[in-house]
């Protein structure tokens, strides 16, 4: 991750950091509101129960970072890729533009810089980008994956029934082999490198626009 490594050289790095939850639905509202799941109440995401489908949403009473920035006169936008972050779940509070299912890291980087260019007035901005590329089934472009994985192995965990495979592994019905685990790790590395390459281009875009020295960049994981 050379781009993130360069950022770390001039950044404040937290070596012992923990997410407030182990997955997206409860974790994102925690860092958007500065509260724990027990406080914001978002736990379930599209879960099938005996009473039907349930999906918790963030209460309108919650105060998000975007709402605080917007109240201070900042422009706010979010470009996100994750089914748990779809509009209607309450995470869009305070964003004047909230684009869910915004694409992969490359598409999100393009949209983010285009949005910055459209802010002709030079107002301060709060921009939230949520990338999903280092996430099973690692849907990155082939040219990025092939830097870490042989072409004949590329489709092993990318079949249309990848969710069924994931569930079988999680339920203990399918035990991956050592070779399969190595393949998953390689795809994860490829996803990280693809995200890193796009973040490097994003950072370079901020530098070209004269914004780098005046922009606080926070890289976090959910």
XYZ file of N, CA and C in Angstrom:
666
model
N 0.841 -1.212 0.000
C 0.000 0.000 0.000
C 0.873 1.257 0.000
N 1.577 1.519 -1.108
C 2.532 2.644 -1.123
C 1.887 4.010 -0.900
N 0.687 4.239 -1.420
C 0.049 5.553 -1.235
C -0.301 5.777 0.226
N -0.856 4.773 0.872
C -1.186 4.905 2.287
C 0.083 4.990 3.136
N 1.143 4.292 2.712
C 2.403 4.391 3.439
C 2.957 5.812 3.380
N 2.863 6.441 2.197
C 3.336 7.824 2.073
C 2.489 8.749 2.933
N 1.171 8.520 2.952
C 0.302 9.332 3.794
C 0.677 9.163 5.258
N 0.970 7.933 5.678
C 1.294 7.663 7.080
C 2.560 8.389 7.520
N 3.471 8.632 6.567
C 4.720 9.305 6.918
C 4.499 10.733 7.392
N 3.400 11.358 6.934
C 3.132 12.729 7.339
C 1.848 12.845 8.160
N 1.326 11.684 8.585
C 0.030 11.681 9.260
C 0.167 11.263 10.717
N -0.893 11.499 11.463
C -1.037 10.932 12.801
C -1.613 9.532 12.635
N -0.878 8.513 13.094
C -1.275 7.127 12.905
C -1.661 6.520 14.249
N -2.843 5.919 14.289
C -3.294 5.225 15.488
C -2.962 3.735 15.338
N -1.988 3.264 16.109
C -1.526 1.879 15.987
C -2.430 0.892 16.714
N -3.242 1.371 17.627
C -4.104 0.477 18.399
C -5.525 1.020 18.335
N -6.198 0.770 17.226
C -7.548 1.286 17.002
C -8.512 0.132 16.807
N -9.729 0.285 17.300
C -10.742 -0.759 17.158
C -12.018 -0.159 16.604
N -12.656 -0.877 15.673
C -13.990 -0.489 15.224
C -14.981 -0.820 16.334
N -16.095 -0.111 16.360
C -17.075 -0.333 17.422
C -17.935 -1.563 17.152
N -17.812 -2.145 15.967
C -18.549 -3.360 15.620
C -17.770 -4.077 14.523
N -18.142 -5.312 14.261
C -17.385 -6.119 13.319
C -17.894 -6.075 11.897
N -18.905 -5.248 11.630
C -19.388 -5.162 10.253
C -20.028 -3.804 10.027
N -20.419 -3.559 8.792
C -20.729 -2.201 8.341
C -21.943 -1.572 9.020
N -23.045 -2.305 9.090
C -24.308 -1.682 9.494
C -24.242 -0.975 10.847
N -23.692 -1.591 11.919
C -23.594 -0.871 13.182
C -22.355 0.006 13.300
N -21.302 -0.291 12.502
C -20.040 0.410 12.668
C -20.054 1.810 12.058
N -20.622 1.939 10.853
C -20.619 3.240 10.180
C -21.377 4.322 10.971
N -22.594 4.034 11.477
C -23.249 5.073 12.262
C -22.482 5.438 13.525
N -21.624 4.548 14.006
C -20.807 4.887 15.171
C -19.808 5.989 14.837
N -19.106 5.843 13.693
C -18.136 6.900 13.410
C -18.772 8.120 12.750
N -20.006 7.995 12.273
C -20.701 9.180 11.770
C -21.329 9.996 12.896
N -21.592 9.353 14.037
C -22.253 10.059 15.144
C -21.399 10.156 16.399
N -20.297 9.398 16.466
C -19.485 9.402 17.671
C -20.148 8.683 18.831
N -21.011 7.717 18.538
C -21.697 6.959 19.578
C -21.531 5.465 19.343
N -21.761 4.692 20.390
C -21.675 3.236 20.283
C -23.002 2.663 19.787
N -22.993 1.428 19.252
C -24.243 0.813 18.805
C -25.323 0.795 19.878
N -24.935 0.597 21.130
C -25.929 0.571 22.198
C -26.631 1.918 22.316
N -25.986 2.982 21.813
C -26.580 4.321 21.863
C -27.372 4.641 20.595
N -26.789 4.361 19.419
C -27.516 4.722 18.190
C -28.529 3.663 17.770
N -28.416 2.445 18.294
C -29.452 1.438 18.102
C -29.491 0.730 16.766
N -28.458 0.873 15.956
C -28.442 0.224 14.639
C -27.631 -1.057 14.736
N -28.316 -2.193 14.654
C -27.667 -3.498 14.738
C -27.939 -4.366 13.517
N -29.229 -4.512 13.183
C -29.618 -5.460 12.151
C -29.600 -4.829 10.767
N -29.260 -5.654 9.767
C -29.284 -5.173 8.395
C -29.892 -6.196 7.474
N -31.124 -5.961 7.056
C -31.811 -6.853 6.121
C -31.802 -8.298 6.621
N -32.192 -8.485 7.864
C -32.204 -9.810 8.474
C -33.600 -10.412 8.400
N -33.672 -11.664 7.996
C -34.949 -12.361 7.931
C -35.262 -12.968 9.294
N -36.358 -12.542 9.895
C -36.768 -13.071 11.192
C -38.118 -13.752 11.043
N -38.611 -14.315 12.138
C -39.898 -15.003 12.110
C -41.037 -14.034 11.787
N -40.814 -12.749 12.058
C -41.833 -11.728 11.792
C -41.643 -11.052 10.438
N -40.671 -11.543 9.678
C -40.414 -10.921 8.388
C -39.030 -10.306 8.338
N -38.813 -9.436 7.377
C -37.502 -8.828 7.179
C -37.363 -7.595 8.056
N -36.220 -7.480 8.716
C -35.991 -6.320 9.564
C -34.672 -5.663 9.199
N -34.634 -4.344 9.257
C -33.408 -3.603 8.991
C -33.459 -2.323 9.812
N -32.556 -2.207 10.761
C -32.543 -1.019 11.604
C -32.112 0.204 10.794
N -32.643 1.356 11.155
C -32.259 2.613 10.515
C -31.795 3.574 11.595
N -30.952 4.502 11.193
C -30.461 5.513 12.120
C -31.556 6.533 12.379
N -31.835 6.790 13.636
C -32.903 7.704 14.016
C -32.633 9.115 13.512
N -33.700 9.824 13.159
C -33.560 11.222 12.756
C -33.050 12.082 13.897
N -33.195 11.609 15.122
C -32.706 12.360 16.273
C -31.189 12.297 16.402
N -30.567 11.323 15.747
C -29.110 11.222 15.774
C -28.496 12.419 15.048
N -27.345 12.853 15.511
C -26.634 13.976 14.893
C -25.380 13.436 14.223
N -25.310 13.562 12.911
C -24.162 13.044 12.170
C -23.117 14.123 11.941
N -21.912 13.668 11.616
C -20.845 14.600 11.250
C -21.285 15.518 10.119
N -21.957 14.934 9.133
C -22.393 15.724 7.986
C -23.353 16.828 8.415
N -24.230 16.538 9.365
C -25.166 17.560 9.835
C -24.432 18.682 10.545
N -23.409 18.333 11.313
C -22.631 19.365 12.020
C -21.904 20.252 11.017
N -21.266 19.634 10.029
C -20.559 20.421 9.017
C -21.530 21.271 8.201
N -22.667 20.696 7.820
C -23.645 21.447 7.031
C -24.158 22.651 7.812
N -24.371 22.466 9.106
C -24.846 23.581 9.938
C -23.809 24.688 10.018
N -22.537 24.330 9.827
C -21.470 25.327 9.848
C -21.200 25.958 8.495
N -22.025 25.620 7.498
C -21.873 26.215 6.178
C -20.989 25.438 5.224
N -20.625 24.203 5.582
C -19.785 23.401 4.709
C -20.641 22.671 3.682
N -20.089 22.435 2.486
C -20.731 21.581 1.502
C -20.476 20.135 1.911
N -21.438 19.259 1.689
C -21.301 17.878 2.137
C -21.735 16.918 1.036
N -20.974 15.847 0.882
C -21.320 14.829 -0.118
C -20.770 13.485 0.324
N -21.434 12.427 -0.122
C -20.983 11.067 0.160
C -21.132 10.222 -1.093
N -20.111 9.441 -1.384
C -20.140 8.472 -2.468
C -19.795 7.125 -1.844
N -20.764 6.229 -1.778
C -20.582 5.007 -1.010
C -20.957 3.781 -1.831
N -20.348 2.659 -1.484
C -20.641 1.380 -2.129
C -20.781 0.327 -1.045
N -22.006 0.035 -0.669
C -22.287 -1.025 0.292
C -23.794 -1.129 0.437
N -24.329 -2.328 0.355
C -25.781 -2.508 0.440
C -26.335 -2.021 1.774
N -25.509 -2.050 2.818
C -25.976 -1.607 4.135
C -26.057 -0.093 4.251
N -25.526 0.614 3.274
C -25.501 2.079 3.331
C -26.483 2.711 2.358
N -27.451 1.940 1.898
C -28.413 2.473 0.944
C -29.216 3.623 1.545
N -29.581 4.542 0.683
C -30.420 5.667 1.108
C -31.693 5.114 1.754
N -32.105 5.737 2.853
C -33.263 5.264 3.597
C -32.884 4.637 4.922
N -31.599 4.318 5.079
C -31.131 3.762 6.345
C -30.756 4.838 7.354
N -30.874 6.103 6.955
C -30.622 7.201 7.877
C -29.220 7.755 7.841
N -28.301 7.075 7.147
C -26.915 7.540 7.120
C -26.729 8.762 6.228
N -27.744 9.064 5.415
C -27.640 10.196 4.494
C -27.927 11.531 5.167
N -28.261 11.527 6.454
C -28.603 12.757 7.168
C -27.450 13.756 7.104
N -27.746 14.935 6.619
C -26.751 16.009 6.573
C -25.992 16.121 5.270
N -26.118 15.117 4.402
C -25.408 15.171 3.125
C -26.314 15.802 2.068
N -25.843 16.871 1.441
C -26.631 17.470 0.358
C -26.623 16.574 -0.870
N -25.566 15.778 -1.029
C -25.518 14.762 -2.070
C -25.093 13.455 -1.417
N -25.937 12.437 -1.543
C -25.624 11.114 -0.992
C -25.869 10.101 -2.098
N -24.805 9.594 -2.680
C -24.912 8.678 -3.812
C -24.503 7.278 -3.359
N -25.497 6.412 -3.180
C -25.191 5.037 -2.793
C -24.972 4.188 -4.044
N -24.374 3.027 -3.837
C -23.991 2.150 -4.949
C -23.218 2.937 -6.009
N -22.231 3.699 -5.555
C -21.528 4.646 -6.417
C -20.458 4.000 -7.292
N -20.253 2.696 -7.168
C -19.284 2.049 -8.032
C -18.042 1.607 -7.285
N -17.027 1.201 -8.038
C -15.797 0.740 -7.402
C -14.917 1.928 -7.044
N -13.722 1.640 -6.534
C -12.837 2.703 -6.053
C -12.518 3.718 -7.148
N -12.325 3.240 -8.370
C -11.998 4.145 -9.476
C -13.160 5.090 -9.775
N -14.375 4.539 -9.826
C -15.548 5.365 -10.121
C -15.821 6.349 -8.992
N -15.633 5.911 -7.756
C -15.839 6.807 -6.620
C -14.798 7.927 -6.628
N -13.557 7.588 -6.973
C -12.518 8.627 -7.059
C -12.861 9.664 -8.123
N -13.316 9.208 -9.293
C -13.717 10.146 -10.351
C -14.840 11.065 -9.857
N -15.876 10.468 -9.267
C -17.032 11.252 -8.836
C -16.658 12.249 -7.747
N -15.779 11.834 -6.854
C -15.369 12.728 -5.776
C -14.648 13.957 -6.323
N -13.708 13.747 -7.241
C -12.965 14.882 -7.791
C -13.862 15.757 -8.668
N -14.788 15.130 -9.405
C -15.737 15.919 -10.188
C -16.595 16.791 -9.279
N -17.021 16.232 -8.154
C -17.846 16.996 -7.219
C -17.052 18.167 -6.629
N -15.794 17.912 -6.299
C -14.940 18.988 -5.778
C -14.802 20.094 -6.811
N -14.602 19.717 -8.081
C -14.452 20.709 -9.145
C -15.713 21.535 -9.335
N -16.865 20.966 -8.991
C -18.132 21.673 -9.176
C -18.397 22.692 -8.072
N -17.577 22.657 -7.014
C -17.774 23.621 -5.922
C -17.047 24.917 -6.269
N -17.674 25.696 -7.124
C -17.007 26.882 -7.686
C -16.733 27.954 -6.649
N -17.521 27.975 -5.579
C -17.375 29.038 -4.603
C -16.199 28.892 -3.667
N -15.541 27.725 -3.694
C -14.401 27.519 -2.816
C -14.775 27.317 -1.359
N -16.046 26.946 -1.086
C -16.457 26.730 0.295
C -15.770 25.482 0.852
N -15.613 25.443 2.168
C -15.064 24.219 2.765
C -16.022 23.056 2.547
N -15.486 21.838 2.494
C -16.345 20.695 2.213
C -16.008 19.522 3.123
N -17.020 18.687 3.353
C -16.881 17.411 4.047
C -17.301 16.329 3.066
N -16.382 15.433 2.754
C -16.604 14.421 1.734
C -16.355 13.046 2.338
N -17.346 12.163 2.229
C -17.227 10.805 2.766
C -17.237 9.808 1.622
N -16.172 9.023 1.523
C -16.056 7.997 0.492
C -15.981 6.635 1.169
N -16.841 5.719 0.762
C -16.852 4.373 1.356
C -16.576 3.368 0.245
N -15.425 2.688 0.333
C -14.966 1.784 -0.715
C -15.158 0.333 -0.286
N -15.516 -0.533 -1.236
C -15.853 -1.920 -0.928
C -14.946 -2.923 -1.645
N -13.880 -2.445 -2.254
C -13.103 -3.305 -3.142
C -12.304 -4.377 -2.399
N -11.880 -4.108 -1.174
C -11.143 -5.113 -0.398
C -12.123 -5.913 0.450
N -13.134 -6.463 -0.185
C -14.242 -7.137 0.479
C -14.684 -8.286 -0.426
N -14.838 -9.463 0.162
C -15.298 -10.617 -0.619
C -16.538 -10.231 -1.408
N -16.648 -10.546 -2.712
C -15.752 -11.404 -3.511
C -14.657 -10.637 -4.241
N -14.211 -9.500 -3.711
C -13.108 -8.728 -4.283
C -13.337 -8.423 -5.767
N -14.377 -7.620 -6.066
C -14.772 -7.382 -7.468
C -13.928 -6.310 -8.144
N -12.620 -6.488 -8.122
C -11.719 -5.509 -8.723
C -11.453 -5.882 -10.179
N -10.984 -4.942 -10.992
C -10.674 -5.267 -12.382
C -9.647 -6.396 -12.479
N -9.761 -7.197 -13.532
C -8.849 -8.332 -13.699
C -7.392 -7.894 -13.687
N -7.100 -6.759 -14.332
C -5.695 -6.360 -14.402
C -5.109 -6.071 -13.022
N -5.972 -5.657 -12.073
C -5.512 -5.426 -10.708
C -5.352 -6.751 -9.965
N -6.290 -7.660 -10.149
C -6.232 -8.950 -9.458
C -5.058 -9.789 -9.936
N -4.746 -9.711 -11.246
C -3.703 -10.566 -11.818
C -2.309 -10.198 -11.333
N -2.172 -9.086 -10.643
C -0.877 -8.744 -10.049
C -0.574 -9.664 -8.866
N -1.619 -10.306 -8.323
C -1.442 -11.141 -7.139
C -1.928 -12.575 -7.337
N -2.794 -12.811 -8.332
C -3.440 -14.107 -8.497
C -3.291 -14.565 -9.949
N -3.022 -15.859 -10.151
C -2.938 -16.412 -11.500
C -4.322 -16.412 -12.148
N -4.361 -16.223 -13.448
C -5.639 -16.120 -14.145
C -6.513 -17.361 -13.933
N -5.909 -18.536 -13.923
C -6.716 -19.750 -13.771
C -7.342 -19.863 -12.379
N -6.815 -19.110 -11.409
C -7.367 -19.152 -10.047
C -8.352 -18.022 -9.780
N -8.472 -17.104 -10.725
C -9.198 -15.870 -10.462
C -10.675 -16.093 -10.188
N -11.282 -17.071 -10.854
C -12.727 -17.257 -10.746
C -13.150 -18.135 -9.574
N -12.196 -18.685 -8.840
C -12.535 -19.667 -7.815
C -13.512 -19.125 -6.773
N -13.325 -17.872 -6.359
C -14.201 -17.290 -5.343
C -15.060 -16.162 -5.913
N -15.225 -16.167 -7.234
C -15.987 -15.097 -7.862
C -17.223 -15.609 -8.591
N -17.621 -16.833 -8.326
C -18.786 -17.396 -9.006
C -20.047 -16.659 -8.578
N -21.103 -16.814 -9.380
C -22.354 -16.125 -9.082
C -22.938 -16.548 -7.742
N -22.590 -17.751 -7.280
C -23.117 -18.235 -6.008
C -22.138 -17.985 -4.860
N -21.349 -16.901 -4.959
C -20.343 -16.639 -3.935
C -20.962 -16.447 -2.553
N -22.199 -15.935 -2.495
C -22.843 -15.760 -1.190
C -23.137 -17.117 -0.552
N -23.545 -18.086 -1.368
C -23.796 -19.428 -0.849
C -22.503 -20.050 -0.331
N -21.406 -19.826 -1.040
C -20.111 -20.333 -0.606
C -19.708 -19.677 0.707
N -19.884 -18.363 0.788
C -19.562 -17.638 2.022
C -20.366 -18.177 3.196
N -21.667 -18.375 2.987
C -22.530 -18.863 4.067
C -22.131 -20.274 4.494
N -21.770 -21.106 3.528
C -21.374 -22.466 3.855
C -20.101 -22.478 4.699
N -19.170 -21.589 4.375
C -17.931 -21.488 5.164
C -18.244 -20.962 6.562
N -19.081 -19.916 6.630
C -19.421 -19.336 7.935
C -20.162 -20.330 8.818
N -20.972 -21.192 8.205
C -21.763 -22.160 8.965
C -21.009 -23.455 9.255
N -19.761 -23.538 8.807
C -18.964 -24.723 9.062
C -19.274 -25.891 8.159
N -20.079 -25.671 7.124
C -20.429 -26.750 6.210
C -19.348 -26.977 5.151
N -18.492 -26.001 4.979
C -17.433 -26.084 3.963
C -16.152 -25.558 4.588
N -15.132 -26.390 4.621
C -13.845 -25.998 5.202
C -12.868 -25.716 4.061
N -12.440 -24.464 3.913
C -11.514 -24.155 2.821
C -10.178 -24.860 3.019
N -9.561 -25.230 1.918
C -8.234 -25.834 1.981
C -7.191 -24.758 2.221
N -5.979 -25.186 2.544
C -4.891 -24.232 2.749
C -4.632 -23.424 1.480
N -4.727 -24.075 0.328
C -4.509 -23.381 -0.940
C -5.603 -22.347 -1.180
N -6.838 -22.684 -0.824
C -7.942 -21.737 -0.996
C -7.782 -20.538 -0.077
N -7.322 -20.772 1.136
C -7.102 -19.665 2.067
C -6.013 -18.727 1.542
N -4.960 -19.312 0.969
C -3.897 -18.489 0.387
C -4.438 -17.659 -0.766
N -5.350 -18.242 -1.543
C -5.949 -17.527 -2.665
C -6.792 -16.356 -2.172
N -7.571 -16.589 -1.121
C -8.377 -15.506 -0.569
C -7.487 -14.381 -0.051
N -6.407 -14.730 0.617
C -5.483 -13.716 1.118
C -4.873 -12.924 -0.037
N -4.548 -13.614 -1.136
C -3.978 -12.935 -2.298
C -4.990 -11.981 -2.920
N -6.253 -12.402 -3.011
C -7.291 -11.519 -3.541
C -7.508 -10.318 -2.630
N -7.428 -10.539 -1.327
C -7.552 -9.436 -0.369
C -6.415 -8.434 -0.575
N -5.202 -8.948 -0.719
C -4.064 -8.065 -0.997
C -4.282 -7.279 -2.288
N -4.820 -7.952 -3.302
C -5.082 -7.274 -4.571
C -6.123 -6.183 -4.393
N -7.145 -6.454 -3.592
C -8.157 -5.434 -3.320
C -7.575 -4.238 -2.605
N -6.703 -4.493 -1.627
C -6.053 -3.398 -0.908
C -5.204 -2.560 -1.862
N -4.438 -3.242 -2.730
C -3.560 -2.496 -3.646
C -4.375 -1.680 -4.644
N -5.503 -2.235 -5.107
C -6.349 -1.490 -6.042
C -6.905 -0.235 -5.371
N -7.393 -0.378 -4.145
C -7.876 0.782 -3.398
C -6.741 1.779 -3.196
N -5.571 1.274 -2.848
C -4.422 2.143 -2.595
C -4.040 2.940 -3.841
N -4.041 2.278 -5.001
C -3.723 2.980 -6.246
C -4.716 4.117 -6.497
N -5.999 3.850 -6.251
C -7.010 4.881 -6.493
C -6.926 5.998 -5.465
N -6.605 5.662 -4.217
C -6.417 6.706 -3.216
C -5.209 7.577 -3.574
N -4.170 6.947 -4.105
C -3.010 7.728 -4.537
C -3.389 8.736 -5.603
N -4.241 8.338 -6.541
C -4.703 9.255 -7.579
C -5.617 10.341 -6.991
N -6.413 9.967 -5.993
C -7.244 10.962 -5.319
C -6.378 11.998 -4.619
N -5.368 11.540 -3.886
C -4.483 12.460 -3.183
C -3.745 13.366 -4.179
N -3.291 12.783 -5.290
C -2.613 13.586 -6.309
C -3.566 14.618 -6.895
N -4.856 14.239 -7.047
C -5.849 15.188 -7.542
C -6.044 16.356 -6.590
N -6.019 16.079 -5.309
C -6.132 17.165 -4.329
C -4.908 18.079 -4.397
N -3.737 17.483 -4.589
C -2.508 18.284 -4.690
C -2.547 19.183 -5.912
N -2.980 18.642 -7.063
C -3.043 19.443 -8.294
C -4.002 20.615 -8.153
N -5.018 20.437 -7.352
C -6.018 21.500 -7.165
C -5.630 22.470 -6.056
N -4.455 22.268 -5.469
C -3.997 23.154 -4.404
C -4.745 22.964 -3.103
N -5.335 21.776 -2.908
C -6.169 21.535 -1.732
C -5.500 20.653 -0.685
N -4.406 20.009 -1.033
C -3.837 19.006 -0.138
C -3.456 19.582 1.224
N -2.801 20.715 1.224
C -2.314 21.281 2.493
C -3.460 21.815 3.355
N -4.602 22.047 2.753
C -5.745 22.594 3.504
C -6.824 21.551 3.766
N -6.530 20.276 3.461
C -7.538 19.227 3.596
C -7.093 18.218 4.654
N -7.974 17.929 5.587
C -7.731 16.881 6.577
C -8.251 15.577 6.013
N -7.364 14.607 5.811
C -7.726 13.304 5.247
C -7.706 12.279 6.362
N -8.811 11.603 6.572
C -8.902 10.542 7.589
C -9.192 9.221 6.898
N -8.336 8.243 7.083
C -8.532 6.911 6.516
C -8.900 5.978 7.652
N -10.086 5.396 7.555
C -10.584 4.521 8.614
C -11.152 3.260 7.995
N -11.391 2.239 8.820
C -12.040 1.009 8.366
C -13.231 0.731 9.274
N -14.253 0.142 8.669
C -15.471 -0.098 9.439
C -15.521 -1.504 10.000
